[in-house]
Coordinates of C-alpha atoms in Angstrom, one line a residue:
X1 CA -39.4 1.7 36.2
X2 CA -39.4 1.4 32.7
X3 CA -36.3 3.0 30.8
X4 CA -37.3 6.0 28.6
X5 CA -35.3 6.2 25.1
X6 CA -34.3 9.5 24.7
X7 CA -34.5 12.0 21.8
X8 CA -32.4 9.7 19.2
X9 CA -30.4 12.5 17.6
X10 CA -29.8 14.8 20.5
X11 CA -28.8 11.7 22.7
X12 CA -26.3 9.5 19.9
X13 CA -24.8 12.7 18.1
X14 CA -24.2 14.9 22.1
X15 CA -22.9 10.8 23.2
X16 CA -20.9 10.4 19.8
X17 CA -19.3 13.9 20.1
X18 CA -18.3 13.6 23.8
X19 CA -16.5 10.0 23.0
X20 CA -14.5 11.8 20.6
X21 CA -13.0 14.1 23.2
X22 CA -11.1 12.2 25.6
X23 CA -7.5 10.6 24.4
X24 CA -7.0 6.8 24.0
X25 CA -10.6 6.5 24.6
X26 CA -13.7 5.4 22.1
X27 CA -17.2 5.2 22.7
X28 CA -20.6 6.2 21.1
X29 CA -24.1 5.1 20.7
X30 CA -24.8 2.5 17.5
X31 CA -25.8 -0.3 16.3
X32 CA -24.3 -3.5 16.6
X33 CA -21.5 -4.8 14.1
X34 CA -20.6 -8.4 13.3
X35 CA -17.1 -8.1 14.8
X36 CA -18.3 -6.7 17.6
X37 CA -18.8 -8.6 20.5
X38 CA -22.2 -8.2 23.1
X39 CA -21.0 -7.9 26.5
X40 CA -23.7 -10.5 27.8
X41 CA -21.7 -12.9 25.3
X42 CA -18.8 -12.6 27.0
X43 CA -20.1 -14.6 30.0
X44 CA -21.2 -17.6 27.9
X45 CA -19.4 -20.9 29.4
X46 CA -17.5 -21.3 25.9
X47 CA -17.0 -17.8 24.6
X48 CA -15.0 -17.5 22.0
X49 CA -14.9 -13.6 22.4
X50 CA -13.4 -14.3 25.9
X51 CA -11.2 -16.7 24.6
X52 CA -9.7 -14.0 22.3
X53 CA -9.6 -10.6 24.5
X54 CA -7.5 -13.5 27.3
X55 CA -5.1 -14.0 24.0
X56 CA -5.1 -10.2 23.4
X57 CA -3.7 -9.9 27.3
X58 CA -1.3 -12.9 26.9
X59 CA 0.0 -11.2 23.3
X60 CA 0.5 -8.0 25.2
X61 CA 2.5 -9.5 27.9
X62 CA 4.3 -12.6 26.7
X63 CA 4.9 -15.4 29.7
X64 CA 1.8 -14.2 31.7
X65 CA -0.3 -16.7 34.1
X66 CA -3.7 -17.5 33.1
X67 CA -4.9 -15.7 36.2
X68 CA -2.8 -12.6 35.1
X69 CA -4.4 -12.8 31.3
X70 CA -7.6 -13.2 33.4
X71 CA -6.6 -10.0 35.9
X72 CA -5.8 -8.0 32.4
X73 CA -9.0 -8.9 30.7
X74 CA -11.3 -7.8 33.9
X75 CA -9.4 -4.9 34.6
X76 CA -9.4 -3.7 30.9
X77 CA -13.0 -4.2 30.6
X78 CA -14.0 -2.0 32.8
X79 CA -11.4 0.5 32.5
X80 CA -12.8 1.2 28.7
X81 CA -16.5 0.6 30.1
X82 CA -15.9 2.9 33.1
X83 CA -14.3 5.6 31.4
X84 CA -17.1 6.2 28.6
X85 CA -19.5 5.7 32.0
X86 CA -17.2 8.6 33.5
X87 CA -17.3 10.9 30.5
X88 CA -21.5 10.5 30.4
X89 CA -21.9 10.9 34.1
X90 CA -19.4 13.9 34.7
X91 CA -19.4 15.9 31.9
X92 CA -23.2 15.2 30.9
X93 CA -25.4 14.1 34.4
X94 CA -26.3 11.1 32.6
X95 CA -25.9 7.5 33.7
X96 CA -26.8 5.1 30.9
X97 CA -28.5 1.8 30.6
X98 CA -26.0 -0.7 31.5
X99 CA -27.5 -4.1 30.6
X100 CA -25.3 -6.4 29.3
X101 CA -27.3 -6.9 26.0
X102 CA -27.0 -3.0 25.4
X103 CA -23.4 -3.0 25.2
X104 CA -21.0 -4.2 22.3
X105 CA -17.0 -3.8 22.3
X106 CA -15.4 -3.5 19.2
X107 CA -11.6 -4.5 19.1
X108 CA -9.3 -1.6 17.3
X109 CA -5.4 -1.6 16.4
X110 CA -3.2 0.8 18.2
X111 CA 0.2 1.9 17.1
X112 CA 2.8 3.2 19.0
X113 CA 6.0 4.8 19.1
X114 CA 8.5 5.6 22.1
X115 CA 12.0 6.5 22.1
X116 CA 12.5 4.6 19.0
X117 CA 10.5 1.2 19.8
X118 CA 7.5 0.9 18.3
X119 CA 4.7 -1.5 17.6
X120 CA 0.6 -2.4 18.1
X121 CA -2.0 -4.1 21.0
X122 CA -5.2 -4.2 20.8
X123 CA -8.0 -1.7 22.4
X124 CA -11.7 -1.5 22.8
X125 CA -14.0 0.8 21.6
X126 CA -17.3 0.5 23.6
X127 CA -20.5 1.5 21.7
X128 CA -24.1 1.6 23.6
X129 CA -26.8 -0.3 21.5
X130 CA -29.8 2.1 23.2
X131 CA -30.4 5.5 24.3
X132 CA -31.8 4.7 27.5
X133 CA -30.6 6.6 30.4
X134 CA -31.2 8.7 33.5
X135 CA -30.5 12.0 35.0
X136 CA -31.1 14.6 37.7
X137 CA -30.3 18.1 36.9
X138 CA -29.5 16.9 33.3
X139 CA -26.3 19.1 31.7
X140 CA -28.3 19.4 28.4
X141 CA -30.9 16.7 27.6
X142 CA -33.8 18.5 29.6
X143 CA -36.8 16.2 30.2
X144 CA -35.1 13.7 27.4
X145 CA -34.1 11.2 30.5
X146 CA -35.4 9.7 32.9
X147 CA -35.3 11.9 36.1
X148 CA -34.2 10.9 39.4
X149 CA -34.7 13.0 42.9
X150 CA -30.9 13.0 43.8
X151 CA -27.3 13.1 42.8
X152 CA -27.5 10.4 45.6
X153 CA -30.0 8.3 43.8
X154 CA -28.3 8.6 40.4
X155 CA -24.9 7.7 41.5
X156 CA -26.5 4.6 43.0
X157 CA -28.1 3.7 40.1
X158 CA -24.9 4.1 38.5
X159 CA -23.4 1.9 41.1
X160 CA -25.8 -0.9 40.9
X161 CA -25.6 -1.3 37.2
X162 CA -21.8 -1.5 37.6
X163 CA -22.6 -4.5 40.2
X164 CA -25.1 -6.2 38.2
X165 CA -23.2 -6.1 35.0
X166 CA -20.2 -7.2 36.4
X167 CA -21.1 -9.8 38.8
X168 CA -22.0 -12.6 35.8
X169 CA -18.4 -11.9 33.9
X170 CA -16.5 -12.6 37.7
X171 CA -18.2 -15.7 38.4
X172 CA -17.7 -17.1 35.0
X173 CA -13.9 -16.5 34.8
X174 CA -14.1 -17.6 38.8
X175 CA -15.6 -20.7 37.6
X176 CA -13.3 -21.3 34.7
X177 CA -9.6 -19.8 36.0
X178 CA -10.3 -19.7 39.5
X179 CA -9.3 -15.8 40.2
X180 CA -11.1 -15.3 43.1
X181 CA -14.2 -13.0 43.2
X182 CA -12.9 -10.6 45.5
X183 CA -9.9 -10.1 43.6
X184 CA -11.8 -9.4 40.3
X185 CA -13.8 -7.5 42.1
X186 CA -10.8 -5.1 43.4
X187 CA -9.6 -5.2 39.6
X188 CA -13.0 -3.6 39.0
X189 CA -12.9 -1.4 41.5
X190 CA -9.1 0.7 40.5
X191 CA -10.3 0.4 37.0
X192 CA -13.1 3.1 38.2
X193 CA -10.9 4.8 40.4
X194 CA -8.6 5.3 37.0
X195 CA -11.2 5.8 35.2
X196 CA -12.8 8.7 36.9
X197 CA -9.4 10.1 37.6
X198 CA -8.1 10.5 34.2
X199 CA -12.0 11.9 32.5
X200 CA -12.1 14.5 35.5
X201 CA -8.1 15.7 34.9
X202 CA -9.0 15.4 31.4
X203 CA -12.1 17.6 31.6
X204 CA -10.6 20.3 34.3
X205 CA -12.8 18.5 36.9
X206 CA -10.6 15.9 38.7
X207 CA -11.4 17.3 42.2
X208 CA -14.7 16.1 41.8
X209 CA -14.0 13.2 40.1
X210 CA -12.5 11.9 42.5
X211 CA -15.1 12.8 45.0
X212 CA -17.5 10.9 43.0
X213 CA -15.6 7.7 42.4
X214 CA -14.9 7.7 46.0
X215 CA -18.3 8.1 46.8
X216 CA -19.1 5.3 44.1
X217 CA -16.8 3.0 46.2
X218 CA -16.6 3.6 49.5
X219 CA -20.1 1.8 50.2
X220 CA -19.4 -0.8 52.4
X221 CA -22.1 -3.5 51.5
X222 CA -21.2 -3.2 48.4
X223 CA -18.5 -5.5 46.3
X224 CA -16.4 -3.0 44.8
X225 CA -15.7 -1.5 48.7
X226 CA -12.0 -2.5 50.0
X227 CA -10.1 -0.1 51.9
X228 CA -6.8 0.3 49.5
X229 CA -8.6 1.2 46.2
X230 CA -8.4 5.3 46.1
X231 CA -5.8 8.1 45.7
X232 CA -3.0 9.8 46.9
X233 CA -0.7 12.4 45.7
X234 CA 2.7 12.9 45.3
X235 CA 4.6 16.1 45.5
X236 CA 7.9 16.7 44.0
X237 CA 10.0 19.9 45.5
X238 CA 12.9 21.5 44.0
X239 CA 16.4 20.4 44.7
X240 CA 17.8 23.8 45.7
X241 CA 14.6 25.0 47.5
X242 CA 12.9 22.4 49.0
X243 CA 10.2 23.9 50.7
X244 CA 9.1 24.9 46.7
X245 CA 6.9 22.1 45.3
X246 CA 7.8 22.2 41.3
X247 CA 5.3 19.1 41.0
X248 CA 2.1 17.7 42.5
X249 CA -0.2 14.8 41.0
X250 CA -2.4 12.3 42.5
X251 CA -2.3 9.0 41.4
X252 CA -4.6 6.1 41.5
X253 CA -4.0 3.6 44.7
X254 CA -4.3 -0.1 43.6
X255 CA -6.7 -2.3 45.9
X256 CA -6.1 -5.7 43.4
X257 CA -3.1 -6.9 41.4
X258 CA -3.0 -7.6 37.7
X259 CA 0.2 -9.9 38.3
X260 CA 1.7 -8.7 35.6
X261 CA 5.2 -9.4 37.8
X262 CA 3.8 -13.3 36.5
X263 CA 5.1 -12.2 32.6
X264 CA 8.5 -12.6 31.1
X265 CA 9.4 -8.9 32.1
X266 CA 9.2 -10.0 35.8
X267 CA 8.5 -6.3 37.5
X268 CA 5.9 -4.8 39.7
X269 CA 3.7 -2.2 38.1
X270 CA 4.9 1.1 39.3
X271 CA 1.7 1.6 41.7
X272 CA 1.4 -2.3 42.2
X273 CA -0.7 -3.0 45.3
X274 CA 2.6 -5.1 46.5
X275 CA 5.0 -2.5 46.7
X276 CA 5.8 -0.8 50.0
X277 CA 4.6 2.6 49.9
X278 CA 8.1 3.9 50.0
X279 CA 8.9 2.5 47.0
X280 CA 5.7 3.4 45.3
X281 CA 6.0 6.9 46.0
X282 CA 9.8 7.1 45.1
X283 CA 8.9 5.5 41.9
X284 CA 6.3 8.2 41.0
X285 CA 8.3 10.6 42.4
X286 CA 11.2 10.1 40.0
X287 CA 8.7 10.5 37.6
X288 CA 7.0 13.3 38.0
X289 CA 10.4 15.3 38.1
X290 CA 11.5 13.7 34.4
X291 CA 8.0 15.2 33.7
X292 CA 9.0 18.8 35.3
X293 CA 12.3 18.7 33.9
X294 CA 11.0 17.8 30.6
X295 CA 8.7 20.4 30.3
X296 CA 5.8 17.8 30.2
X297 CA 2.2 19.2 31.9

């Protein structure tokens, strides 16, 4: 099928507006800019765009592995990638074209400030080069995309695109840091999981957020399936009435490991995939009730 370019306007200024919505997040439709790197460029055997994002990681987290700058650079990827995917396919029906040559990420300074500490890293704006894209039941585009006979067959789409544009990237840092595939792969997979969580809580939709993203992953022939990426939630109760529940979240559950325990801070991520589920949930648990006590949403 060949893709349809949608209504320019309506499609870049409805895309640009909705990438302006979510927090820590940036995406849009555009053109591409000289410091901005193609996604099909990253999988070049000497990419000096991969080089640099793998320095960004190691930057970020001083003394870790190569694998772990590796585990950092898949994972962020596609948590940026997968979140502007989120935001298009929740909050507008649309899945867009995912080819690798009609995607460019744009490096942008972040500063922070916590508790009296402070300082920068590095995030990624992703900006789609085309207005290709496909729908059923589109939110608001009408007959602008391309339209499909199912939610079924659009989320498929979506989930082949996701395999397709991936699957070069993993084999070329397989090739040249020897992360295994399947672990990239389960990088790939709680960086949609994430994704779709925080876009649906975002939006007021996480219930079916998370329906979708399971339904995204959960598809046994395909490479982002393992049985440990999903979700779970914690409850926290009151101390002096414990059958009242002051605080309930779910959380993302890990299926792959960024090693950041590898780095110079030597600790397992809160939700690390290596932790024993006691000590995962205690973990969260002791935070949500700083959140509750704090007065934190």
């Amino acid at each position: 099928m060949t893709l349809k370019t949608v209504n320019q306007a309506s499609y870049t200024d409805r895309v640009n507006a909705l990438g302006k919505r979510f927090e820590g997040l940036k995406f849009g439709v555009g053109a591409h800019e000289e410091n901005g790197c193609r996604f099909d460029q990253l999988t070049t055997e000497h990419s000096e765009w991969r080089s640099t994002l793998m320095r960004f990681e190691a930057d970020r987290c001083p003394g870790l592995d190569s694998k772990g700058q590796v585990a950092f650079l898949i994972g962020d990827t596609a948590y940026y990638l997968l979140s502007a995917v989120a935001a298009l396919y929740l909050c507008e029906g649309l899945v867009p074209s995912l080819a690798s040559d009609n995607l460019t990420l744009i490096d942008y300074d972040v500063h922070w400030q916590e508790n009296g500490d402070s300082g920068v890293y590095k995030s990624l704006e992703v900006r789609l080069l085309g207005t290709g894209c496909w729908a059923f039941a589109p939110r608001s585009l009408g007959n602008e995309a391309i339209p499909v006979s199912s939610q079924t067959e659009l989320r498929d789409l979506l989930r082949q695109q996701i395999e397709h544009l991936f699957q070069p990237l993993i084999e070329r840092l397989y090739q040249s840091h020897r992360l295994g595939r399947a672990a990239q792969w389960r990088l790939v997979a709680d960086a949609l999981a994430v994704a779709f969580l925080m876009i649906g809580r975002q939006s007021g939709i996480e219930e079916e957020a998370r329906a979708e993203a399971l339904a995204l992953l959960k598809q046994p022939d395909s490479p982002l399936f393992n049985r440990q990426t999903g979700y779970f939630e914690v409850t926290v109760t009151d101390k002096h009435i414990p059958e009242k529940i002051v605080a309930r979240q779910h959380f993302r559950a890990r299926g792959g490991c960024c090693r950041y325990y590898t780095s110079d801070a030597a600790s397992y991520c809160s939700t690390c995939v290596l932790l024993p589920e006691s000590e995962r949930n205690s973990r969260l648990s002791t935070y949500l009730n700083q959140q509750f006590e704090a007065g934190t949403p």
